[in-house]
mmCIF file of C-alpha atoms in Angstrom:
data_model
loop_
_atom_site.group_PDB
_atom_site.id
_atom_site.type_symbol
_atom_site.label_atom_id
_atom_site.label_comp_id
_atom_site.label_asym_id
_atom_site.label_seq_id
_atom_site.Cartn_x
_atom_site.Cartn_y
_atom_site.Cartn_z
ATOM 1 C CA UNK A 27 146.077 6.287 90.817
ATOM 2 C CA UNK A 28 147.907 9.381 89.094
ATOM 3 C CA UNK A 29 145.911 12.001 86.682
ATOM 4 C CA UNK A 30 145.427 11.126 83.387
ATOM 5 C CA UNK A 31 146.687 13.698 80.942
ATOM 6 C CA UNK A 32 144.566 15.703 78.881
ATOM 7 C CA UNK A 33 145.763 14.294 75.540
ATOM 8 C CA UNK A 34 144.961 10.732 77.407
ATOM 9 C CA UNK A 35 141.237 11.603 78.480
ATOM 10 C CA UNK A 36 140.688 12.847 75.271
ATOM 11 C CA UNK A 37 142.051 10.065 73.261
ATOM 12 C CA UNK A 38 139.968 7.810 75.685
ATOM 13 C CA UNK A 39 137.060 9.633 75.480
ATOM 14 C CA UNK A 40 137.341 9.155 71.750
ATOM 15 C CA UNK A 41 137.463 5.108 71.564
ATOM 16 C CA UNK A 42 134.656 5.171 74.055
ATOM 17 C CA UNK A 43 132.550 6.961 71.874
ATOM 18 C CA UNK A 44 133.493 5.083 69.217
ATOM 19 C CA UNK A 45 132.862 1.685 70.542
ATOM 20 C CA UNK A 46 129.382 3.222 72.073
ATOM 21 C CA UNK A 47 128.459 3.796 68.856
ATOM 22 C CA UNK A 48 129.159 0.463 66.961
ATOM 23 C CA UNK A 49 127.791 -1.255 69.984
ATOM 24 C CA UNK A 50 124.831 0.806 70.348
ATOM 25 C CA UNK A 51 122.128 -2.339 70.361
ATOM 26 C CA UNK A 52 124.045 -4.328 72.831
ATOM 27 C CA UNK A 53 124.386 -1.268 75.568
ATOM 28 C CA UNK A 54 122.052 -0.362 78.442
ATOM 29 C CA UNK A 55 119.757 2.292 77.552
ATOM 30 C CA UNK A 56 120.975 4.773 80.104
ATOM 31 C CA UNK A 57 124.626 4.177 77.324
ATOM 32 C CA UNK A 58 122.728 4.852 74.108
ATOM 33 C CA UNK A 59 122.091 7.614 71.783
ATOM 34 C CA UNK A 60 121.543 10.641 74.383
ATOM 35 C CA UNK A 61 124.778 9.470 76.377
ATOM 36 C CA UNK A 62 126.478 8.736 73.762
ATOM 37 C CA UNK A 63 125.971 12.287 72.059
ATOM 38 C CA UNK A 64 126.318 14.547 74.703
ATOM 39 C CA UNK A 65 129.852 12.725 75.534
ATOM 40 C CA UNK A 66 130.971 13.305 71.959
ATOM 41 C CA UNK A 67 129.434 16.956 72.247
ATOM 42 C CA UNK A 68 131.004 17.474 75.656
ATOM 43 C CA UNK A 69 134.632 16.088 73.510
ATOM 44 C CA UNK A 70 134.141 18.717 70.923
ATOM 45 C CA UNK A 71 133.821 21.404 73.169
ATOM 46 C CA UNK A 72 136.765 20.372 76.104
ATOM 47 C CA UNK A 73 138.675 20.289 72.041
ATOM 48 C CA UNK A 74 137.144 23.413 71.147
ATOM 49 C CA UNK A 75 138.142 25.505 74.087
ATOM 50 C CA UNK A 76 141.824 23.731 74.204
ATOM 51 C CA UNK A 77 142.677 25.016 71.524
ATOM 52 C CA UNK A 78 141.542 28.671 72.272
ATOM 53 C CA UNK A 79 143.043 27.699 76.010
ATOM 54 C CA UNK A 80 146.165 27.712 74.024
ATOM 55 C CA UNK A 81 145.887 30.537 71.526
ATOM 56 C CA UNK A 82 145.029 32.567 74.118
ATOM 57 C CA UNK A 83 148.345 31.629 76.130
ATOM 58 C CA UNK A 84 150.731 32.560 73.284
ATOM 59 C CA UNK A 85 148.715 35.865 72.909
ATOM 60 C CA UNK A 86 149.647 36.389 76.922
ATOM 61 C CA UNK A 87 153.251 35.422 76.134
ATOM 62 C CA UNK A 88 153.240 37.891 73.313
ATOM 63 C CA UNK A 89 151.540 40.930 75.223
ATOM 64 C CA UNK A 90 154.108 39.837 78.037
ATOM 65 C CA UNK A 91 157.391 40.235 76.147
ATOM 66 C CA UNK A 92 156.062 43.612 74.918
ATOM 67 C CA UNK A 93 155.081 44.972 78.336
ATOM 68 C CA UNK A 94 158.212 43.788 79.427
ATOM 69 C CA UNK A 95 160.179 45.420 77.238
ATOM 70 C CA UNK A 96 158.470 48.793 77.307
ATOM 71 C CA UNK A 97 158.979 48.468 80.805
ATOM 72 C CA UNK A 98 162.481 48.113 80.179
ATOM 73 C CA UNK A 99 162.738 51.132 77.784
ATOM 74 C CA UNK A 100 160.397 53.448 80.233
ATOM 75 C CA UNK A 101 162.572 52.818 83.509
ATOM 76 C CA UNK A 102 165.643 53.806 81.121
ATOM 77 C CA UNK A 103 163.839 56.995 80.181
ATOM 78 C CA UNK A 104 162.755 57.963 83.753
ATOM 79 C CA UNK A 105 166.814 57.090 85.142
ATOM 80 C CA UNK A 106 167.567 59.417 82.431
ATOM 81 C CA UNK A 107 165.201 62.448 82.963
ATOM 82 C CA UNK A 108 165.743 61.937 86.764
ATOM 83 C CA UNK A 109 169.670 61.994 85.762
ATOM 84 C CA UNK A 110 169.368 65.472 83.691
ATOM 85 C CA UNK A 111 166.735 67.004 86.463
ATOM 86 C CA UNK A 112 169.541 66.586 89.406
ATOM 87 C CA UNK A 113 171.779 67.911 87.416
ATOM 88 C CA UNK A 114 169.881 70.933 86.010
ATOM 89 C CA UNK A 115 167.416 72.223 88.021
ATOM 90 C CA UNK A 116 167.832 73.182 91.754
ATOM 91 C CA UNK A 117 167.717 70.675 94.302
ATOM 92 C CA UNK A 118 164.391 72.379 96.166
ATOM 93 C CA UNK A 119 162.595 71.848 93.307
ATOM 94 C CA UNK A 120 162.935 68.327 92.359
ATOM 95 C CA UNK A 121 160.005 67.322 94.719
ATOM 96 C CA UNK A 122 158.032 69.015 91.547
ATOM 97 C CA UNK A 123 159.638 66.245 89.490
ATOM 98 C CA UNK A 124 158.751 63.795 92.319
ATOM 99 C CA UNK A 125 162.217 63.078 93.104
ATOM 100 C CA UNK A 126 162.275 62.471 96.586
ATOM 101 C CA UNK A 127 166.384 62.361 96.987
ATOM 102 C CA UNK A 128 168.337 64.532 99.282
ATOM 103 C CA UNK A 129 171.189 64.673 96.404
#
């Protein structure tokens, strides 16, 4: 038996509750009003946090492309200033600068 989706279990879920509700007389009690409820409550919530489940995503994809790219721009600065320090200052006193190189 493979997973049902989540679009599937919530599209299921849905026609359950419906049909629990315009059947309510003819179901066991332990399938009534309390089930019945809470399974529609429970839906509105899985719903509910879905779609915050995916806002939240695209927020990470956003902060992700910008970390990325002032990643990018920082290791371009420090190959630069590393660049300029070997060629400026003496080479006994790059281990200031945390340049660990022998030239």
């Amino acid at each position: 038996m493979t997973k049902q989706s989540y679009a599937e279990m919530v599209n299921q879920c849905r026609v359950l509750v419906d049909a629990l509700r315009a059947n309510r007389e003819t179901m066991p009690q332990s399938l009534r009003e309390q089930f019945t409820n809470k399974l529609d409550g429970d839906l509105a919530q899985i719903v509910q946090l879905n779609k915050l489940q995916e806002k939240l995503k695209a927020d990470l994809k956003e902060q992700t492309a910008k970390v990325e790219a002032l990643s990018k721009s920082l290791q371009t600065q420090y190959a630069e200033a590393k660049k300029r320090i070997k060629l400026d200052v003496p080479a006994d006193r790059w281990r200031e600068f945390g340049i660990e190189d022998k030239r």
